[in-house]
Tab-separated table of C-alpha atoms in Angstrom:
chain	number	residue	atom	x	y	z
A	1	MET	CA	-14.581	1.873	-26.870
A	2	PRO	CA	-16.483	0.452	-24.316
A	3	LYS	CA	-15.131	-0.064	-21.352
A	4	LEU	CA	-14.442	-3.399	-19.783
A	5	LYS	CA	-16.532	-5.587	-18.523
A	6	ALA	CA	-14.624	-7.182	-16.005
A	7	LEU	CA	-13.568	-3.411	-14.660
A	8	GLU	CA	-17.271	-2.465	-14.657
A	9	THR	CA	-17.908	-5.668	-12.024
A	10	LEU	CA	-14.728	-4.639	-10.273
A	11	LEU	CA	-16.341	-0.656	-10.231
A	12	GLU	CA	-19.655	-1.456	-8.980
A	13	GLN	CA	-18.255	-4.443	-5.867
A	14	PHE	CA	-15.965	-1.488	-5.027
A	15	ARG	CA	-19.449	1.156	-4.860
A	16	LEU	CA	-21.467	-1.488	-2.780
A	17	ARG	CA	-19.255	-2.039	-0.289
A	18	ARG	CA	-19.738	0.411	3.062
A	19	PRO	CA	-18.998	1.806	5.212
A	20	VAL	CA	-17.679	4.054	1.865
A	21	ARG	CA	-13.746	4.418	3.047
A	22	GLY	CA	-12.773	7.431	1.236
A	23	GLY	CA	-10.204	8.909	3.198
A	24	SER	CA	-7.950	5.605	2.415
A	25	LEU	CA	-8.939	5.756	-2.061
A	26	VAL	CA	-7.807	9.406	-1.496
A	27	ILE	CA	-4.082	7.906	0.420
A	28	SER	CA	-4.176	5.974	-2.882
A	29	VAL	CA	-4.307	8.069	-5.877
A	30	PHE	CA	-2.138	10.400	-3.320
A	31	GLY	CA	0.743	7.742	-3.109
A	32	ASP	CA	0.731	5.666	-5.751
A	33	SER	CA	0.076	9.147	-8.850
A	34	ILE	CA	-0.033	12.569	-7.245
A	35	SER	CA	3.280	12.043	-5.274
A	36	GLN	CA	5.140	10.812	-8.568
A	37	HIS	CA	3.559	13.944	-10.411
A	38	GLY	CA	4.641	16.671	-8.371
A	39	ASN	CA	2.821	15.992	-4.963
A	40	SER	CA	-0.209	18.338	-5.665
A	41	VAL	CA	-3.621	18.749	-7.297
A	42	TRP	CA	-6.457	20.455	-7.325
A	43	LEU	CA	-9.588	19.324	-5.691
A	44	GLY	CA	-12.181	19.314	-8.903
A	45	SER	CA	-9.610	17.554	-10.253
A	46	LEU	CA	-9.538	14.025	-7.626
A	47	ILE	CA	-13.429	15.020	-6.899
A	48	ASP	CA	-13.523	13.697	-11.447
A	49	ALA	CA	-10.991	10.926	-10.745
A	50	LEU	CA	-12.868	9.786	-8.179
A	51	GLU	CA	-16.383	9.597	-9.450
A	52	PRO	CA	-16.884	6.370	-10.994
A	53	PHE	CA	-15.189	4.917	-7.403
A	54	GLY	CA	-18.758	5.978	-6.211
A	55	VAL	CA	-17.205	8.765	-4.026
A	56	ASN	CA	-19.284	11.598	-5.258
A	57	GLY	CA	-18.070	15.458	-4.124
A	58	ARG	CA	-18.751	15.656	-1.287
A	59	LEU	CA	-16.917	12.488	0.093
A	60	VAL	CA	-13.671	13.632	-1.482
A	61	ARG	CA	-14.249	17.172	0.630
A	62	THR	CA	-14.881	15.098	3.304
A	63	ALA	CA	-11.850	12.193	3.301
A	64	VAL	CA	-10.041	15.270	2.267
A	65	TYR	CA	-10.523	17.172	5.585
A	66	ARG	CA	-10.562	14.015	7.684
A	67	ASN	CA	-6.787	13.728	6.448
A	68	ILE	CA	-6.126	17.320	6.967
A	69	LYS	CA	-6.686	17.109	10.375
A	70	ASN	CA	-4.435	13.590	10.967
A	71	GLY	CA	-1.546	14.618	9.146
A	72	TRP	CA	-1.607	13.835	6.256
A	73	LEU	CA	-2.683	16.544	3.407
A	74	THR	CA	-2.114	20.030	3.511
A	75	SER	CA	-3.965	22.541	1.097
A	76	VAL	CA	-2.644	25.940	-0.400
A	77	PRO	CA	-6.366	28.871	-1.570
A	78	TYR	CA	-4.512	29.912	-4.855
A	79	GLY	CA	-7.352	32.638	-7.104
A	80	ARG	CA	-10.714	30.564	-6.646
A	81	ARG	CA	-8.773	27.196	-6.465
A	82	SER	CA	-7.500	24.364	-3.860
A	83	TYR	CA	-4.774	22.361	-4.578
A	84	TYR	CA	-3.779	19.737	-2.294
A	85	SER	CA	-0.524	17.335	-1.234
A	86	PHE	CA	1.261	15.072	0.575
A	87	THR	CA	2.642	16.819	3.982
A	88	GLU	CA	6.415	15.642	4.936
A	89	TYR	CA	4.222	13.240	7.273
A	90	GLY	CA	1.811	11.744	4.727
A	91	LEU	CA	4.795	11.260	1.947
A	92	ARG	CA	7.030	9.619	5.166
A	93	GLN	CA	4.325	8.039	5.591
A	94	TYR	CA	3.364	6.428	2.755
A	95	GLU	CA	7.219	6.412	1.386
A	96	LYS	CA	7.577	3.070	4.662
A	97	ALA	CA	4.030	1.241	2.353
A	98	ALA	CA	5.774	1.703	-0.758
A	99	ARG	CA	9.409	0.475	0.234
A	100	ARG	CA	6.723	-3.359	0.522
A	101	ILE	CA	3.988	-2.527	-1.723
A	102	TYR	CA	5.862	-1.781	-4.913
A	103	ALA	CA	9.552	-3.816	-3.840
A	104	GLY	CA	10.972	-6.075	-6.915
A	105	SER	CA	11.966	-10.029	-6.517
A	106	ALA	CA	12.629	-10.722	-3.342
A	107	ASN	CA	16.660	-11.193	-2.727
A	108	ASP	CA	17.404	-14.473	-0.681
A	109	TRP	CA	17.711	-14.680	3.028
A	110	ASP	CA	19.992	-14.613	5.305
A	111	GLY	CA	18.896	-16.375	8.278
A	112	GLN	CA	18.480	-12.416	10.185
A	113	TRP	CA	15.960	-11.570	11.682
A	114	THR	CA	15.404	-8.183	13.395
A	115	LEU	CA	14.071	-7.824	16.965
A	116	VAL	CA	12.255	-4.889	18.368
A	117	LEU	CA	11.534	-5.707	22.582
A	118	ILE	CA	8.859	-3.180	23.083
A	119	GLY	CA	7.672	-4.436	26.562
A	120	SER	CA	9.419	-0.870	28.583
A	121	VAL	CA	6.897	0.809	26.609
A	122	ALA	CA	4.012	2.992	28.088
A	123	GLU	CA	0.560	1.316	27.371
A	124	ASP	CA	-0.611	4.116	25.884
A	125	SER	CA	2.138	3.979	23.153
A	126	ARG	CA	2.353	0.150	23.126
A	127	GLU	CA	-0.658	0.020	20.649
A	128	ILE	CA	0.174	2.338	18.529
A	129	LEU	CA	3.282	0.857	18.103
A	130	ARG	CA	2.366	-2.087	17.352
A	131	ARG	CA	0.132	-1.850	14.363
A	132	GLU	CA	3.366	0.755	13.381
A	133	LEU	CA	5.504	-2.018	13.524
A	134	GLN	CA	3.028	-4.142	11.589
A	135	TRP	CA	2.358	-2.153	8.732
A	136	LEU	CA	6.630	-2.203	8.225
A	137	GLY	CA	6.511	-6.372	7.983
A	138	PHE	CA	7.055	-7.120	12.255
A	139	GLY	CA	5.295	-9.563	13.415
A	140	ALA	CA	4.503	-10.865	17.586
A	141	VAL	CA	6.336	-13.718	18.246
A	142	ARG	CA	5.780	-13.213	21.464
A	143	ALA	CA	4.157	-10.581	24.830
A	144	GLY	CA	6.150	-8.051	24.005
A	145	VAL	CA	8.186	-9.218	20.939
A	146	MET	CA	8.198	-8.655	17.163
A	147	ALA	CA	9.928	-9.729	14.706
A	148	CYS	CA	10.929	-8.784	11.253
A	149	PRO	CA	13.559	-10.775	8.640
A	150	GLY	CA	16.274	-9.489	7.049
A	151	THR	CA	18.347	-6.519	9.367
A	152	ASN	CA	16.796	-2.759	6.802
A	153	ARG	CA	16.541	-0.446	9.636
A	154	GLN	CA	15.401	2.508	7.677
A	155	SER	CA	12.022	1.854	8.341
A	156	LEU	CA	11.996	0.815	11.814
A	157	ASP	CA	14.210	3.746	13.024
A	158	GLU	CA	11.879	6.507	11.028
A	159	THR	CA	9.046	4.833	13.547
A	160	LEU	CA	10.625	5.169	16.429
A	161	ARG	CA	11.534	8.958	15.213
A	162	GLU	CA	8.356	9.807	14.714
A	163	LEU	CA	7.214	8.041	17.920
A	164	ALA	CA	9.419	9.702	19.721
A	165	LEU	CA	10.328	5.545	21.372
A	166	VAL	CA	13.667	5.198	20.855
A	167	ASP	CA	15.243	5.352	24.100
A	168	HIS	CA	12.435	3.339	24.781
A	169	VAL	CA	13.104	-0.056	23.056
A	170	ALA	CA	15.522	-2.845	22.545
A	171	VAL	CA	16.183	-3.625	18.960
A	172	MET	CA	17.988	-6.551	19.069
A	173	ARG	CA	19.531	-8.908	15.963
A	174	ALA	CA	18.921	-12.279	15.946
A	175	THR	CA	19.863	-15.354	13.939
A	176	THR	CA	18.395	-18.591	12.881
A	177	ASP	CA	21.350	-20.688	11.488
A	178	GLU	CA	20.168	-24.484	12.771
A	179	LEU	CA	18.476	-27.272	11.237
A	180	LYS	CA	16.167	-27.418	14.458
A	181	SER	CA	15.619	-23.755	15.376
A	182	GLU	CA	14.419	-23.528	11.403
A	183	GLN	CA	12.230	-26.360	12.450
A	184	VAL	CA	10.672	-24.683	15.173
A	185	LEU	CA	10.159	-21.694	13.738
A	186	ASN	CA	8.145	-23.216	10.543
A	187	GLY	CA	5.667	-24.890	13.241
A	188	MET	CA	5.460	-20.502	14.753
A	189	VAL	CA	4.854	-19.483	11.475
A	190	GLN	CA	1.389	-20.987	11.157
A	191	ASP	CA	0.405	-19.685	14.727
A	192	CYS	CA	1.709	-16.103	14.816
A	193	TRP	CA	1.726	-15.335	11.979
A	194	GLN	CA	-1.846	-15.561	11.313
A	195	LEU	CA	-1.275	-17.542	8.226
A	196	ASP	CA	-4.655	-18.952	7.404
A	197	GLU	CA	-6.539	-15.288	7.818
A	198	LEU	CA	-3.987	-13.308	5.173
A	199	ALA	CA	-4.480	-16.503	2.772
A	200	GLU	CA	-8.669	-15.561	3.135
A	201	LYS	CA	-7.378	-11.542	2.558
A	202	TYR	CA	-5.379	-12.727	-0.910
A	203	GLU	CA	-7.746	-15.191	-1.893
A	204	GLN	CA	-10.209	-12.491	-1.910
A	205	PHE	CA	-8.067	-10.365	-3.832
A	206	LEU	CA	-7.028	-12.830	-6.582
A	207	GLN	CA	-10.345	-12.816	-7.174
A	208	LEU	CA	-11.581	-10.121	-7.264
A	209	PHE	CA	-8.005	-9.289	-10.209
A	210	ARG	CA	-7.795	-12.234	-11.721
A	211	PRO	CA	-11.152	-11.435	-14.623
A	212	VAL	CA	-9.474	-7.729	-14.479
A	213	PHE	CA	-5.732	-9.052	-15.362
A	214	LYS	CA	-7.101	-11.741	-18.425
A	215	ALA	CA	-9.021	-8.951	-19.655
A	216	THR	CA	-6.252	-5.849	-19.276
A	217	SER	CA	-3.786	-9.085	-21.040
A	218	GLU	CA	-6.298	-9.553	-24.277
A	219	ALA	CA	-7.069	-5.946	-24.841
A	220	SER	CA	-5.414	-4.861	-27.181
A	221	SER	CA	-5.707	-1.225	-25.558
A	222	LEU	CA	-6.798	0.861	-22.446
A	223	GLN	CA	-8.274	3.786	-22.488
A	224	PRO	CA	-6.743	6.193	-20.323
A	225	GLU	CA	-9.252	6.502	-18.359
A	226	ASP	CA	-9.409	2.427	-17.445
A	227	ALA	CA	-6.156	2.046	-17.287
A	228	PHE	CA	-6.342	4.597	-13.813
A	229	GLN	CA	-9.568	3.088	-12.263
A	230	ILE	CA	-8.063	-0.873	-12.293
A	231	ARG	CA	-4.408	0.737	-11.075
A	232	THR	CA	-5.665	2.523	-8.395
A	233	LEU	CA	-7.939	-0.093	-7.106
A	234	LEU	CA	-4.801	-2.854	-7.604
A	235	ILE	CA	-2.599	-1.115	-5.351
A	236	HIS	CA	-5.550	0.235	-3.084
A	237	GLU	CA	-6.619	-3.194	-2.409
A	238	TYR	CA	-3.005	-5.011	-2.966
A	239	ARG	CA	-1.574	-2.547	0.299
A	240	ARG	CA	-4.327	-3.222	1.856
A	241	VAL	CA	-3.945	-6.626	2.642
A	242	LEU	CA	-0.121	-6.300	2.234
A	243	LEU	CA	0.273	-3.556	5.327
A	244	LYS	CA	-1.186	-6.851	7.196
A	245	ASP	CA	1.176	-8.974	5.818
A	246	THR	CA	4.853	-10.072	7.257
A	247	ASP	CA	7.327	-10.813	4.462
A	248	LEU	CA	8.400	-13.916	5.997
A	249	PRO	CA	10.504	-15.570	3.805
A	250	HIS	CA	10.227	-18.363	1.673
A	251	ARG	CA	11.606	-21.166	3.005
A	252	VAL	CA	9.607	-20.462	6.484
A	253	LEU	CA	6.690	-20.128	4.437
A	254	PRO	CA	3.354	-22.536	3.025
A	255	LYS	CA	4.530	-24.348	-0.821
A	256	ASN	CA	2.933	-22.297	-3.031
A	257	TRP	CA	2.191	-19.547	-0.603
A	258	ILE	CA	-0.884	-17.501	-2.694
A	259	GLY	CA	0.930	-14.448	-1.005
A	260	HIS	CA	3.749	-15.186	-3.579
A	261	GLN	CA	1.002	-15.112	-6.606
A	262	ALA	CA	-1.255	-12.004	-5.879
A	263	SER	CA	2.637	-9.869	-5.473
A	264	ASN	CA	3.224	-11.653	-9.360
A	265	LEU	CA	-0.658	-10.505	-10.538
A	266	THR	CA	-0.115	-6.952	-8.934
A	267	THR	CA	3.584	-6.317	-10.209
A	268	GLN	CA	2.353	-8.296	-13.797
A	269	LEU	CA	-0.482	-5.922	-13.205
A	270	TYR	CA	0.771	-2.822	-12.732
A	271	LYS	CA	3.429	-2.795	-16.300
A	272	LEU	CA	0.334	-3.643	-18.035
A	273	THR	CA	-1.757	-0.067	-16.784
A	274	GLN	CA	1.130	1.777	-15.638
A	275	GLN	CA	1.641	3.838	-19.251
A	276	ASP	CA	-2.050	4.990	-19.756
A	277	ALA	CA	-2.961	6.305	-16.991
A	278	MET	CA	0.139	8.090	-16.471
A	279	VAL	CA	-1.769	9.592	-19.923
A	280	PHE	CA	-5.091	9.517	-18.116
A	281	LEU	CA	-3.186	11.416	-14.589
A	282	ARG	CA	-1.302	14.414	-17.158
A	283	HIS	CA	-4.741	14.818	-19.094
A	284	ASN	CA	-6.697	15.300	-16.259
A	285	MET	CA	-4.741	16.480	-13.326
A	286	GLN	CA	-4.527	19.880	-12.424
A	287	THR	CA	-1.783	22.234	-10.237
A	288	THR	CA	-1.580	25.513	-9.643
A	289	LYS	CA	1.451	25.574	-13.295
A	290	GLY	CA	-1.525	23.779	-15.752
A	291	LEU	CA	-1.570	19.436	-15.529
A	292	LEU	CA	0.631	17.672	-13.836
A	293	PRO	CA	4.327	17.275	-14.296
A	294	ALA	CA	6.407	13.908	-15.220
A	295	ALA	CA	6.664	11.353	-12.764
A	296	SER	CA	9.405	11.410	-10.491
A	297	PRO	CA	12.901	9.039	-11.406
A	298	SER	CA	11.474	7.081	-7.982
A	299	TYR	CA	7.983	6.115	-10.135
A	300	SER	CA	9.947	4.732	-12.508
A	301	ARG	CA	12.329	1.917	-9.921
A	302	ARG	CA	9.038	0.520	-9.039
A	303	PHE	CA	8.615	-3.193	-8.933
A	304	GLY	CA	12.211	-4.245	-9.573
A	305	GLY	CA	11.629	-1.551	-12.713
A	306	LEU	CA	8.911	-0.165	-15.049
């Protein structure tokens, strides 16, 4: 069966990017796939799987080495082979991102906000904290104040503990419960959350994956390798945009917000490809005990249920 033309175009566009960001692609593969199948893989399997993306063996080894130095990956020698897995730190970091990437339909918003006051954090730690909070969906409403809709504290509390900043920030809860307040908020959102720039990134994402979605939907069947490549690039590219986004509720976003279109396409295309991608993973990726094990229960809960 020939490779889908839309996928060939997608892969070619990815291969032509400069600089080549092999480290980020490796994290996408570990987070989306390997972490769900025992969290261990032989380096040779990884090299073979990433070769069609234009990331050769040398680049994969370099990317893996850098992720080890950054604390994301660890290696275990077994015979003449090396096997790699997420560290506990890497698992925690990706899990925080996964709560947003694979979220199901958004729940109704009750007007509650979580505010984090970071003005008392030392300057050398403040930028790190600000970046981490942005990855969790927080936006800067003013200097020293980060805000996020909703009151789920799990990822926030984990981040503050990891950075040893629990005793250096104030976390508060706020409510948007007056019509005038919400009207003011709607006006602030466009600038504070840089929605125009974000909309451009979502539009680029949709231009990349709409043809792939159409071709995949119309195909009578998919080659497992094609499905793995589509699913991997889908999550890799969606993650890059989503983690610059803030999960603002519908009622403070522009009408027909393009981010919702991107989310819907990601959910549908992932569900179309995930079974065949799993076939590829379980037949081509090796661990110390042979081929990859079955997916963990958490995998089936992605996007509200696969």
